[in-house]
C-alpha atoms as one frame of an Amber mdcrd trajectory, in Angstrom:
protein
-215.559  23.434  23.974-212.406  23.116  25.973-213.007  23.943  29.511-210.773
  24.994  32.332-209.963  22.668  35.321-212.422  22.990  38.226-209.423  24.705
  40.191-209.726  27.794  38.023-213.533  28.392  38.612-213.036  29.834  42.171
-214.508  26.956  44.106-213.200  26.511  47.695-210.928  23.423  48.544-213.764
  21.238  50.242-215.650  21.276  47.043-212.596  20.757  44.882-211.846  17.683
  47.082-215.277  16.445  46.580-215.148  16.904  42.841-211.672  15.093  42.554
-213.121  12.049  44.760-216.024  11.771  42.400-213.753  11.299  39.399-214.613
  14.645  37.596-211.596  15.917  35.846-212.942  18.892  33.928-216.203  20.748
  34.187-218.887  20.395  31.365-219.541  23.373  29.406-222.583  24.528  31.276
-220.644  24.212  34.463-217.614  26.204  33.244-219.591  28.905  32.272-222.208
  29.014  34.933-220.147  28.668  38.163-218.025  31.911  37.921-221.022  34.301
  37.644-223.042  32.197  40.152-220.415  32.698  42.700-220.503  36.463  41.944
-224.243  36.390  42.759-225.428  36.974  39.271-229.061  35.794  38.380-228.554
  33.140  35.534-230.527  31.737  32.696-228.996  28.263  31.805-230.221  26.597
  28.622-228.931  23.105  28.468-229.974  19.776  27.741-230.515  17.072  30.248
-227.307  15.090  31.067-225.074  18.028  30.522-224.178  18.600  34.225-226.472
  21.367  35.079-227.086  20.118  38.472-223.280  20.487  39.637-223.649  23.782
  37.759-225.726  25.364  40.407-224.901  22.888  43.332-221.096  24.004  43.518
-221.827  27.639  43.834-224.698  27.185  45.951-222.693  25.023  48.367-219.901
  27.618  48.368-222.170  30.294  49.511-223.575  28.678  52.352-223.120  29.559
  56.022-222.749  26.311  57.619-223.181  27.568  61.092-226.581  28.857  60.532
-229.017  25.734  60.347-231.795  27.257  58.605-232.824  27.232  54.748-230.494
  29.253  52.742-230.972  27.903  49.306-234.310  26.410  47.600-234.272  24.114
  44.590-237.687  23.556  42.869-237.963  20.453  40.686-240.807  19.106  38.530
-241.146  15.660  39.906-240.447  13.957  43.205-237.740  11.563  41.386-235.818
  14.522  40.358-235.933  16.284  43.680-234.639  13.131  45.184-231.897  12.892
  42.472-230.959  16.527  42.929-230.781  16.098  46.785-228.687  12.916  46.462
-226.248  14.984  44.125-226.065  17.765  46.711-224.828  15.412  49.232-222.277
  13.651  46.823-220.932  17.078  45.936-220.877  18.233  49.590-219.459  14.980
  50.703-216.368  17.001  52.153-218.418  19.849  53.602-219.046  19.272  57.391
-222.425  19.542  58.834-224.202  20.164  55.326-227.993  19.211  55.591-230.293
  19.123  52.598-233.761  17.908  52.760-236.133  16.979  49.785-239.726  17.727
  50.392-242.457  16.544  47.937-246.109  15.115  47.781-246.865  11.352  48.409
-244.269  11.222  51.313-245.248  11.346  54.982-245.382  15.141  55.825-244.377
  14.576  59.506-241.056  13.247  58.381-240.228  16.316  56.292-241.551  18.586
  59.188-239.131  17.022  61.630-236.368  17.384  59.286-237.090  21.155  58.754
-237.297  21.607  62.283-233.844  20.048  62.889-232.581  22.567  60.460-231.376
  22.231  56.781-229.254  24.474  54.856-230.810  23.459  51.470-234.411  22.429
  50.576-235.176  20.683  47.458-238.782  19.859  46.501-241.632  20.058  44.050
-243.676  23.538  43.930-246.964  22.129  45.417-245.286  20.532  48.616-242.847
  23.541  48.970-245.624  25.940  49.013-247.579  23.918  51.343-244.583  23.934
  53.966-244.471  27.790  53.274-248.063  28.111  54.224-247.862  26.143  57.428
-244.966  28.096  58.467-242.588  24.996  58.591-240.461  26.314  55.992-239.230
  29.845  57.168-238.158  31.692  53.937-236.328  34.845  55.487-232.519  33.649
  55.104-232.954  32.065  51.628-230.573  33.657  49.452-230.428  31.650  46.492
-233.357  29.912  44.268-232.863  27.471  41.608-235.710  26.606  39.195-234.437
  23.246  37.706-236.306  22.363  34.507-238.479  25.345  34.752-240.127  24.367
  31.275-241.299  21.124  32.667-242.653  22.435  35.758-244.680  25.103  33.762
-245.875  22.401  31.376-247.191  20.356  34.389-249.457  23.264  35.576-247.170
  24.674  38.235-247.098  28.240  37.317-249.387  29.677  40.029-247.376  27.564
  42.671-244.140  28.906  41.317-245.230  32.607  41.174-246.650  32.442  44.575
-243.422  30.766  45.894-241.095  33.586  44.049-243.191  36.363  45.232-242.897
  35.050  49.135-239.229  34.958  48.999-236.815  37.637  49.754-236.486  40.303
  47.065-232.697  40.340  47.418-232.215  36.627  46.559-230.239  35.269  43.523
-232.253  33.291  41.147-230.962  30.638  38.705-233.254  29.401  35.854-232.382
  26.337  34.393-234.416  25.004  31.310-234.045  22.585  28.309-236.086  25.312
  26.124-236.834  28.932  26.202-240.486  29.285  25.528-242.818  32.178  26.197
-244.118  30.829  29.557-240.475  30.394  30.733-239.341  34.066  29.306-242.524
  35.570  31.203-241.441  33.869  34.426-237.773  35.358  33.976-238.954  38.783
  33.088-241.211  38.872  36.163-238.691  37.432  38.838-235.318  37.665  37.289
-232.763  40.697  38.078-230.929  41.098  34.627-229.934  37.516  34.338-226.901
  36.526  32.421-227.951  33.856  29.757-225.731  31.006  29.025-226.936  28.708
  26.205-225.154  25.267  25.469-225.790  24.155  22.020-227.697  20.884  21.863
-225.738  17.852  20.607-227.026  16.001  17.595-229.368  13.232  18.217-227.206
  10.477  16.538-229.381   7.663  17.276-230.214   6.761  13.562-227.365   4.272
  13.394-228.531   2.173  16.483-231.220  -0.503  16.193-234.078   0.210  18.702
-236.930  -1.715  19.827-239.013  -2.221  22.925-241.020  -4.834  24.706-244.335
  -4.433  26.668-243.221  -5.805  30.011-244.923  -5.615  33.577-242.689  -4.678
  36.272-243.046  -8.382  37.920-241.743  -9.945  34.539-238.720  -7.722  33.931
-236.179  -9.885  35.284-237.181 -12.886  33.345-237.353 -10.727  30.047-233.946
  -9.338  30.728-232.446 -12.913  31.349-234.009 -14.226  28.187-232.508 -11.253
  26.175-229.097 -11.914  27.636-229.321 -15.500  26.734-230.660 -15.241  23.076
-228.151 -12.452  22.149-224.958 -12.628  24.308-223.255  -9.213  23.785-219.522
  -8.620  24.728-220.616  -5.903  27.118-224.305  -4.657  27.944-225.584  -1.759
  30.046-228.816  -2.219  31.853-230.277   1.272  32.826-232.412   1.697  35.911
-234.013   5.063  37.351-233.371   4.189  40.949-230.942   2.891  43.151-233.354
   0.273  44.491-234.072  -0.940  41.020-230.192  -1.353  40.217-230.135  -3.472
  43.526-233.017  -5.680  42.950-231.943  -6.322  39.217-228.485  -6.876  39.961
-229.134  -9.542  42.881-231.794 -11.370  40.711-229.204 -11.623  37.730-226.435
 -12.838  40.274-228.751 -15.592  41.603-229.414 -16.538  38.100-225.552 -16.975
  37.365-224.902 -14.040  35.303-221.598 -11.998  35.468-222.925  -8.719  36.435
-222.173  -5.838  38.835-223.800  -2.401  39.671-223.258   1.364  39.721-225.346
   3.846  41.693-224.958   6.839  43.935-223.994   4.859  47.039-221.274   3.224
  45.391-217.789   4.642  46.686-215.206   6.016  44.222-212.878   3.113  45.021
-215.676   0.558  44.475-216.577   2.508  41.149-213.334   2.156  39.652-212.984
  -1.440  40.476-216.398  -2.262  38.816-215.384  -0.260  35.753-211.942  -2.074
  35.571-213.849  -5.404  35.707-216.256  -4.134  33.115-213.517  -3.178  30.720
-211.571  -6.129  31.229-214.680  -8.406  30.554-214.692  -9.884  33.979-218.108
  -8.953  33.989-220.371  -8.554  30.881-223.325  -6.673  32.290-223.491  -3.330
  34.205-226.638  -2.191  35.782-226.596   1.454  36.624-228.278   4.616  37.171
-227.920   7.701  34.800-226.053   9.648  37.542-223.804   6.656  38.238-222.893
   6.135  34.688-221.671   9.733  33.796-218.124   9.658  32.432-218.525   6.115
  31.352-216.558   6.040  28.022-216.307   2.413  26.586-216.452   1.932  22.778
-217.335  -1.905  22.975-220.709  -1.680  24.482-223.025  -3.702  22.125-226.209
  -3.567  23.994-228.051  -1.065  25.993-231.382  -1.853  27.866-233.634   0.558
  29.591-234.900  -1.583  32.305-236.916   1.307  33.496-237.647   3.982  30.629
-236.042   7.455  31.427-238.442  10.479  32.030-236.714  12.715  29.556-236.190
  12.236  25.933-232.540  13.707  26.388-231.820  10.846  28.804-232.952   8.321
  26.334-230.578   9.597  23.656-227.760   9.832  26.202-228.303   6.148  27.542
-228.575   4.560  24.031-225.644   6.686  22.822-223.401   4.454  24.691-223.521
   1.850  22.159-222.975   1.968  18.321-219.360   3.882  18.803-216.319   3.638
  16.749-218.312   2.437  13.680-219.709  -0.526  15.735-223.373  -1.743  15.301
-225.436  -1.029  18.319-228.724  -2.080  19.884-231.123  -0.415  22.186-233.978
  -2.298  24.051-236.395  -0.706  26.254-239.085  -2.183  28.728-242.317  -0.187
  28.424-245.612  -0.503  30.154-248.933   1.620  30.814-247.908   5.162  30.848
-244.515   4.497  29.316-246.058   3.921  26.088-246.926   7.541  25.884-243.608
   8.516  27.118-242.098   6.325  24.263-244.114   8.131  21.565-242.796  11.462
  22.962-239.196   9.794  22.408-240.003   8.913  19.013-241.094  12.489  18.204
-237.991  13.743  19.690-235.526  11.533  18.049-237.560  11.267  14.907-236.669
   7.660  14.769-239.214   4.691  15.178-238.688   2.295  18.048-239.932  -1.171
  16.580-242.370  -3.218  18.838-241.366  -6.875  19.459-242.854  -9.736  21.128
-240.999 -11.164  24.257-238.955 -13.914  23.189-240.318 -17.228  24.244-238.691
 -20.039  26.198-238.586 -22.119  22.879-236.785 -19.466  21.145-234.085 -19.047
  24.015-233.459 -22.688  24.309-233.179 -22.988  20.518-230.629 -20.149  20.139
-228.719 -21.546  23.063-228.622 -25.065  21.399-227.487 -23.440  18.156-224.645
 -21.730  19.996-223.595 -25.043  21.505-223.548 -26.652  18.071-221.445 -23.890
  16.779-219.008 -24.259  19.578-218.778 -28.003  19.036-218.387 -27.739  15.310
-215.578 -24.942  15.846-213.784 -27.522  18.459-213.999 -30.447  16.035-212.722
 -28.290  13.322-209.748 -26.873  15.136-208.924 -30.518  16.307-208.048 -29.307
  19.787-209.509 -31.899  22.123-208.264 -35.089  23.809-209.096 -38.522  22.661
-211.553 -40.626  24.753-211.684 -43.450  22.312-211.228 -46.026  25.097-214.445
 -44.668  26.872-216.454 -44.525  23.636-215.517 -48.302  22.671-216.712 -49.369
  26.259-220.089 -47.511  25.357-220.217 -49.049  21.949-219.585 -52.554  23.561
-222.632 -52.237  25.584-224.900 -51.548  22.568-225.108 -47.826  22.340-224.702
 -46.253  19.019-222.476 -43.241  18.523-225.637 -41.079  17.696-226.837 -42.132
  21.300-223.511 -41.167  22.735-223.256 -37.904  21.271-226.962 -36.996  21.729
-226.504 -37.769  25.427-223.438 -35.699  25.802-225.099 -32.753  23.966-228.152
 -33.051  26.335-225.881 -33.161  29.311-224.100 -29.915  28.216-227.361 -28.137
  27.584-228.592 -28.911  30.887-225.742 -27.788  32.549-225.564 -24.490  30.734
-229.287 -23.902  30.583-231.526 -22.433  33.249-235.068 -22.673  34.863-237.415
 -20.410  32.993-240.554 -18.756  34.649-243.723 -18.633  33.030-244.876 -14.974
  32.517-248.241 -13.342  31.046-246.154 -11.752  28.274-245.723 -15.169  26.829
-249.401 -15.145  25.600-249.612 -11.588  24.280-248.865 -10.080  20.783-246.718
  -6.862  20.604-249.044  -3.996  20.684-252.076  -6.141  21.720-252.909  -3.914
  24.912-251.842  -0.829  23.110-253.998  -1.315  20.245-257.025  -2.014  22.361
-256.161   1.128  24.464-256.271   3.176  21.198-259.560   1.699  20.237-260.937
   2.575  23.627-259.808   6.293  23.247-261.452   6.310  19.889-264.916   5.008
  20.603-266.032   7.696  23.220-265.332  10.453  20.613-267.444   8.567  17.906
-270.279   8.157  20.476-270.675  11.870  21.500-269.062  15.107  22.733-267.662
  13.640  26.033-264.053  13.026  25.575-262.350  10.078  27.302-258.738   9.929
  28.035-256.207   7.448  29.321-252.921   7.423  31.051-251.952   3.897  29.323
-253.202   0.426  29.160-254.455  -0.535  32.450-256.587  -3.470  33.770-259.918
  -1.932  34.137-261.304  -4.619  36.199-259.449  -3.405  39.261-260.458   0.215
  38.763-262.697   2.506  40.780-264.039   5.704  39.801-263.415   8.805  41.810
-265.019  12.394  41.735-262.868  15.367  41.191-264.441  18.782  41.709-262.525
  20.313  38.793-263.671  20.442  35.140-263.547  22.498  31.866-264.962  25.556
  33.579-261.809  25.693  35.744-259.550  25.519  32.742-258.245  22.106  33.846
-256.372  19.896  31.411-256.147  16.257  31.572-252.473  16.181  31.558-252.401
  18.457  34.432-254.652  16.395  36.501-252.753  13.120  35.886-249.478  14.989
  36.774-250.901  16.478  39.679-252.267  13.090  41.093-248.928  11.220  40.366
-246.525  13.785  41.626-248.372  14.866  44.832-249.368  11.240  45.861-246.587
   8.981  44.982-248.997   6.038  43.680-247.322   3.586  41.377-247.210   4.436
  37.773-249.984   2.776  35.813-252.306   3.235  38.708-254.511   5.851  36.915
-256.873   4.951  34.029-259.299   6.718  32.110-260.111  10.266  32.881-263.471
  11.897  31.862-263.543  15.740  31.716-266.964  17.395  32.254-267.891  20.889
  32.528-267.927  21.195  36.260-266.045  18.084  37.501-264.074  15.073  36.208
-264.264  11.397  36.764-260.905   9.667  37.344-260.528   5.835  37.210-258.006
   4.825  39.742-256.619   1.489  40.800-258.964   0.384  43.744-255.861  -0.626
  45.949-254.439   2.834  46.042-257.821   5.012  45.783-257.712   5.698  49.665
-254.064   6.481  49.672-254.572   8.805  46.594-257.751  10.584  48.397-255.799
  11.140  51.497-252.661  12.549  49.960-254.597  15.061  48.030-256.521  16.541
  50.991-253.935  19.290  51.407-253.142  19.751  47.940-254.394  22.807  45.871
-254.856  23.307  41.988-253.762  26.707  41.004-253.939  27.811  44.620-257.457
  26.711  44.864-258.745  23.665  47.014-260.752  20.940  45.364-262.508  17.643
  46.357-261.327  14.163  45.380-263.403  11.383  46.734-264.974   8.105  45.743
-267.596   8.641  42.897-271.156   8.358  44.598-273.090   8.900  41.283-274.834
  12.140  40.223-274.334  15.243  42.352
């Protein structure tokens, strides 16, 4: 749909200046339809896919209605994960860059609570967080809800799917009755509609039709790659199939910086885009990318918004996105204007389960491949060198070095010896040092197949079900006792989501989960077991305390 300019939506000049500085010319459909009624104080239900610009749809009217002279929470944004909470908080600061004294604070499990307590004591206009930690601050009294006039439930369906229903209901019940509530969700299921029916005030529904998932024309594959091997595998892919333009997507700014620095050190023409890059620098980087001064761009999803270049041949998911819509949005950058496109994803551990979700969502298989070996890369580079030499000879565009060749022949070298030595020198000059990685010795799907067998075997032996979050090295695992079981209505997915989201332990740290009637056993990487136990002491499941401790045998 054709949307009006931001200047016609009723936003103040400071926000229009920030939007202009970020390079957004016109609002997306969800923004154009949501901002005016939100400014009027209406409750909203925004049904829109990820990547459609919904963060700005609620952030801009939220910032417009803040009383910046009052340093107390006036707006609350609830998110399903710490990653999204951080991203939303960053977007709030970007969109509020021209708003003096604006303070927005992220709060979530797995981060030091004393730092969050200090930030809240210093005064914040906006609080962004996960339901469990926000409720914890509310109960502690560190978050005073009296001045909150707007509440946003970002990705309400995901929060409900992750088992946050009780926390969300408790939070909404404790907030002022005269608040404005904005519900944003990709889907409208029964749980979401029940929540809206209970806490919404005649909300206006805004539905943006989902774009077609046009990924069938893109060649999609994945490699099982550990975090420490990603730079080496990325380098091999860039060497083995040099594309005219490639985009490497990362989930965090830190990952973008680390990948970019590593590629620069290896001699690749690469630059970066993320939320800390200024608008002036962003324009400079994009111009270099379009002009092919650089041929690899490393970016986050947020920074890549508005990037419209048809000549991108390769998209690499250095980090697999959390949401299938983000995956579709990323790989849709290639294969445009009738061109062929290729999308590669690095996966490991719990990523394999997310990849299966992506395949179901897109209804397209993602081919599993083995990491290119050093020999394959060197062979392909040698083939390219041969083709370049053959092309130069065919064109006849080269100077004659007959005198130098005659001198070498007089010393007893054959023409074959001379050409072989020159090609060897060229290969040495254009080649690079390879790093030996564990993936060189594994077949594609080897770990995944073993994991699938491990999941099947317990069901064949008896009624106890065993679950896993993905292929992990069980030799480093230690069992933990969790005082939640089948009688509490607990689900394995909820346990896993709660442990990761509230503790901040690295992905892949949780192994098998055995669910019993009164309790559960959780296998956890021994290096983070104590961190996980400590982080969960103040956490509640459905508003009920529980025990997580080292498994000391029968209880």
